[in-house]
Coordinates of C-alpha atoms in Angstrom, one line a residue:
M1 CA 29.1 -8.6 -12.8
D2 CA 26.7 -8.7 -10.0
Q3 CA 23.4 -10.4 -10.5
T4 CA 20.1 -8.6 -9.8
V5 CA 17.8 -10.1 -7.2
K6 CA 14.3 -10.4 -8.5
L7 CA 11.5 -9.4 -6.0
L8 CA 7.8 -10.1 -6.0
L9 CA 5.8 -7.7 -3.8
V10 CA 2.5 -9.0 -2.3
D11 CA 0.2 -6.8 -0.3
D12 CA -3.4 -5.7 -0.6
E13 CA -2.6 -2.2 0.6
P14 CA -1.4 0.2 -2.1
L15 CA 0.3 2.4 0.5
A16 CA 2.4 -0.5 1.7
L17 CA 3.5 -1.3 -1.9
R18 CA 4.3 2.3 -2.5
R19 CA 6.5 2.5 0.6
I20 CA 8.5 -0.6 -0.4
R21 CA 9.0 0.8 -3.9
G22 CA 10.4 3.9 -2.3
F23 CA 13.4 2.1 -0.8
E24 CA 15.5 2.7 -4.0
L25 CA 15.9 -1.0 -4.4
A26 CA 17.5 -0.9 -7.8
S27 CA 20.5 0.9 -6.5
R28 CA 20.9 -2.0 -4.0
G29 CA 20.8 -4.7 -6.6
F30 CA 17.1 -5.6 -6.5
E31 CA 14.5 -5.5 -9.2
I32 CA 10.8 -5.6 -8.6
V33 CA 9.5 -8.0 -11.2
G34 CA 5.9 -8.0 -10.2
E35 CA 3.2 -7.2 -7.6
A36 CA 0.2 -9.1 -6.4
E37 CA -2.8 -8.2 -4.1
N38 CA -3.2 -11.6 -2.5
G39 CA -1.5 -15.0 -2.2
L40 CA -3.5 -16.6 -5.0
Q41 CA -2.3 -13.9 -7.4
A42 CA 1.2 -14.3 -6.0
L43 CA 1.3 -18.0 -6.8
Q44 CA 0.5 -17.3 -10.4
C45 CA 3.2 -14.6 -10.5
V46 CA 5.8 -16.9 -9.0
K47 CA 5.2 -19.5 -11.7
R48 CA 5.5 -16.8 -14.4
L49 CA 8.1 -14.5 -13.1
K50 CA 10.4 -16.8 -11.0
P51 CA 11.4 -14.3 -8.4
D52 CA 14.3 -14.9 -6.0
I53 CA 12.4 -13.4 -3.1
V54 CA 8.7 -12.9 -2.3
V55 CA 8.0 -10.0 0.1
T56 CA 4.5 -10.6 1.4
D57 CA 2.1 -9.2 4.0
I58 CA 0.6 -11.8 6.4
G59 CA -2.9 -10.5 6.5
M60 CA -4.6 -10.3 3.1
P61 CA -8.0 -11.4 1.6
V62 CA -8.4 -14.5 -0.7
M63 CA -5.2 -16.2 0.5
D64 CA -3.1 -14.8 3.3
G65 CA 0.7 -14.7 3.5
L66 CA 1.0 -17.7 5.8
E67 CA -0.9 -19.9 3.3
L68 CA 1.2 -18.5 0.5
L69 CA 4.3 -19.4 2.4
R70 CA 3.0 -23.0 3.0
Q71 CA 2.2 -23.4 -0.7
L72 CA 5.5 -22.0 -1.9
Q73 CA 7.4 -24.3 0.5
Q74 CA 5.9 -27.3 -1.4
Q75 CA 7.3 -26.2 -4.7
P76 CA 10.7 -27.4 -6.0
S77 CA 13.2 -24.6 -5.6
P78 CA 10.9 -22.2 -3.9
P79 CA 11.8 -18.5 -3.6
K80 CA 12.9 -17.0 -0.3
V81 CA 10.0 -15.4 1.6
V82 CA 10.0 -12.2 3.7
L83 CA 6.9 -11.8 5.8
L84 CA 5.6 -8.4 6.7
T85 CA 3.0 -7.7 9.4
C86 CA 1.7 -5.0 11.6
Y87 CA -0.1 -7.5 13.8
E88 CA 0.4 -7.0 17.5
D89 CA -0.8 -10.5 17.9
F90 CA 2.6 -12.4 17.7
D91 CA 0.9 -15.8 17.5
K92 CA 0.7 -15.5 13.7
V93 CA 4.3 -14.5 13.4
Q94 CA 5.3 -17.5 15.6
L95 CA 3.3 -19.8 13.3
A96 CA 5.1 -18.5 10.3
L97 CA 8.5 -19.1 11.9
R98 CA 7.6 -22.7 12.6

């Protein structure tokens, strides 16, 4: 029996979250276990929901996706992180990759 991969979606834009939800993820073995509007909320959700993967936008208020990534990397057994961005400024993306 295949195991479902648990996703946490993090974005401050409802349209972006709706688009991700529209990918028919359940039929591909993914379950959206929660959503958050910023990195601070996401950290709380990670502790509670224990997702396998966090899909997060880079640019958000309160705590951005890069700071969320930094904080998650300090945890024991952190989830994998997928960073989303529409920034044309590639400097932030390069920072995330480092």
